[in-house]
Amino acid sequence: MAEDMSTPDPETLSFEDALRALEQIVRRLESGDVPLDESIALYARGEELRKRCTERLQAAEARIQKLTVDAGGVVSGAQPFGAD
């Protein structure tokens, strides 16, 4: 799988698209039918996608942690998303 112009940059993918692409790579690697050089390229692409997914999840978690609920059930510390 040579890197070509049709392979989107992981930074431009949504979390869902990156996860789908990563799942496809895992299926191909698990099939055992991929030549060694292509397996190495797929693994490298998978690492890029895994990193992107992890970054997106961490960013979402940080945004959620900004929301706190006091004992009375009132949300405090809420900030609009993207107000970072």
PDB file of C-alpha atoms in Angstrom:
ATOM      1  CA  MET A   1       0.000   0.000   0.000  1.00  0.00           C
ATOM      2  CA  ALA A   2       2.079   2.872  -1.201  1.00  0.00           C
ATOM      3  CA  GLU A   3       1.136   6.229   0.272  1.00  0.00           C
ATOM      4  CA  ASP A   4      -0.571   8.162  -2.509  1.00  0.00           C
ATOM      5  CA  MET A   5      -2.616  11.290  -3.034  1.00  0.00           C
ATOM      6  CA  SER A   6      -5.920   9.423  -2.428  1.00  0.00           C
ATOM      7  CA  THR A   7      -4.960   8.565   1.160  1.00  0.00           C
ATOM      8  CA  PRO A   8      -6.313  11.346   3.366  1.00  0.00           C
ATOM      9  CA  ASP A   9      -4.109  12.896   6.003  1.00  0.00           C
ATOM     10  CA  PRO A  10      -5.216  11.552   9.425  1.00  0.00           C
ATOM     11  CA  GLU A  11      -5.301  15.148  10.727  1.00  0.00           C
ATOM     12  CA  THR A  12      -8.151  15.943   8.328  1.00  0.00           C
ATOM     13  CA  LEU A  13     -10.303  12.949   9.280  1.00  0.00           C
ATOM     14  CA  SER A  14     -13.132  13.000  11.768  1.00  0.00           C
ATOM     15  CA  PHE A  15     -12.827  10.620  14.710  1.00  0.00           C
ATOM     16  CA  GLU A  16     -15.380   8.282  13.127  1.00  0.00           C
ATOM     17  CA  ASP A  17     -13.635   8.216   9.739  1.00  0.00           C
ATOM     18  CA  ALA A  18     -10.236   7.638  11.343  1.00  0.00           C
ATOM     19  CA  LEU A  19     -11.650   4.797  13.443  1.00  0.00           C
ATOM     20  CA  ARG A  20     -13.270   3.181  10.383  1.00  0.00           C
ATOM     21  CA  ALA A  21      -9.992   3.399   8.457  1.00  0.00           C
ATOM     22  CA  LEU A  22      -8.122   1.907  11.410  1.00  0.00           C
ATOM     23  CA  GLU A  23     -10.609  -0.977  11.617  1.00  0.00           C
ATOM     24  CA  GLN A  24     -10.120  -1.700   7.904  1.00  0.00           C
ATOM     25  CA  ILE A  25      -6.351  -1.791   8.378  1.00  0.00           C
ATOM     26  CA  VAL A  26      -6.667  -4.178  11.312  1.00  0.00           C
ATOM     27  CA  ARG A  27      -8.907  -6.499   9.272  1.00  0.00           C
ATOM     28  CA  ARG A  28      -6.406  -6.524   6.394  1.00  0.00           C
ATOM     29  CA  LEU A  29      -3.454  -7.213   8.675  1.00  0.00           C
ATOM     30  CA  GLU A  30      -5.326  -9.947  10.525  1.00  0.00           C
ATOM     31  CA  SER A  31      -6.202 -11.655   7.235  1.00  0.00           C
ATOM     32  CA  GLY A  32      -2.557 -12.605   6.777  1.00  0.00           C
ATOM     33  CA  ASP A  33      -2.839 -12.098   3.016  1.00  0.00           C
ATOM     34  CA  VAL A  34      -0.848  -8.864   2.844  1.00  0.00           C
ATOM     35  CA  PRO A  35       2.782  -8.913   1.666  1.00  0.00           C
ATOM     36  CA  LEU A  36       5.400  -7.850   4.218  1.00  0.00           C
ATOM     37  CA  ASP A  37       6.195  -4.435   2.713  1.00  0.00           C
ATOM     38  CA  GLU A  38       2.517  -3.572   2.472  1.00  0.00           C
ATOM     39  CA  SER A  39       1.971  -4.828   6.038  1.00  0.00           C
ATOM     40  CA  ILE A  40       4.651  -2.451   7.282  1.00  0.00           C
ATOM     41  CA  ALA A  41       3.047   0.466   5.423  1.00  0.00           C
ATOM     42  CA  LEU A  42      -0.386  -0.482   6.761  1.00  0.00           C
ATOM     43  CA  TYR A  43       0.974  -0.705  10.294  1.00  0.00           C
ATOM     44  CA  ALA A  44       2.528   2.769   9.999  1.00  0.00           C
ATOM     45  CA  ARG A  45      -0.754   4.184   8.678  1.00  0.00           C
ATOM     46  CA  GLY A  46      -2.602   2.448  11.506  1.00  0.00           C
ATOM     47  CA  GLU A  47      -0.316   4.081  14.060  1.00  0.00           C
ATOM     48  CA  GLU A  48      -1.057   7.509  12.576  1.00  0.00           C
ATOM     49  CA  LEU A  49      -4.780   6.815  12.751  1.00  0.00           C
ATOM     50  CA  ARG A  50      -4.550   5.445  16.298  1.00  0.00           C
ATOM     51  CA  LYS A  51      -2.719   8.581  17.366  1.00  0.00           C
ATOM     52  CA  ARG A  52      -5.409  10.774  15.772  1.00  0.00           C
ATOM     53  CA  CYS A  53      -8.196   8.858  17.503  1.00  0.00           C
ATOM     54  CA  THR A  54      -6.413   9.068  20.855  1.00  0.00           C
ATOM     55  CA  GLU A  55      -5.888  12.816  20.478  1.00  0.00           C
ATOM     56  CA  ARG A  56      -9.550  13.358  19.605  1.00  0.00           C
ATOM     57  CA  LEU A  57     -10.709  11.281  22.576  1.00  0.00           C
ATOM     58  CA  GLN A  58      -8.397  13.142  24.949  1.00  0.00           C
ATOM     59  CA  ALA A  59      -9.659  16.492  23.641  1.00  0.00           C
ATOM     60  CA  ALA A  60     -13.265  15.403  24.126  1.00  0.00           C
ATOM     61  CA  GLU A  61     -12.494  14.173  27.641  1.00  0.00           C
ATOM     62  CA  ALA A  62     -10.861  17.500  28.519  1.00  0.00           C
ATOM     63  CA  ARG A  63     -13.918  19.394  27.306  1.00  0.00           C
ATOM     64  CA  ILE A  64     -16.242  17.168  29.323  1.00  0.00           C
ATOM     65  CA  GLN A  65     -14.120  17.578  32.447  1.00  0.00           C
ATOM     66  CA  LYS A  66     -14.736  21.326  32.267  1.00  0.00           C
ATOM     67  CA  LEU A  67     -18.328  20.589  33.209  1.00  0.00           C
ATOM     68  CA  THR A  68     -18.883  19.966  36.890  1.00  0.00           C
ATOM     69  CA  VAL A  69     -22.114  19.444  38.786  1.00  0.00           C
ATOM     70  CA  ASP A  70     -22.478  20.685  42.345  1.00  0.00           C
ATOM     71  CA  ALA A  71     -24.374  18.877  45.126  1.00  0.00           C
ATOM     72  CA  GLY A  72     -27.596  20.602  44.063  1.00  0.00           C
ATOM     73  CA  GLY A  73     -27.298  19.254  40.523  1.00  0.00           C
ATOM     74  CA  VAL A  74     -26.419  22.657  39.074  1.00  0.00           C
ATOM     75  CA  VAL A  75     -23.883  22.637  36.265  1.00  0.00           C
ATOM     76  CA  SER A  76     -21.007  24.973  36.978  1.00  0.00           C
ATOM     77  CA  GLY A  77     -17.852  25.714  35.101  1.00  0.00           C
ATOM     78  CA  ALA A  78     -19.591  25.180  31.773  1.00  0.00           C
ATOM     79  CA  GLN A  79     -17.871  26.774  28.826  1.00  0.00           C
ATOM     80  CA  PRO A  80     -19.021  26.707  25.227  1.00  0.00           C
ATOM     81  CA  PHE A  81     -17.197  24.051  23.226  1.00  0.00           C
ATOM     82  CA  GLY A  82     -14.386  25.555  21.243  1.00  0.00           C
ATOM     83  CA  ALA A  83     -13.887  28.372  23.760  1.00  0.00           C
ATOM     84  CA  ASP A  84     -10.407  27.072  24.594  1.00  0.00           C
TER      85      ASP A  84
END
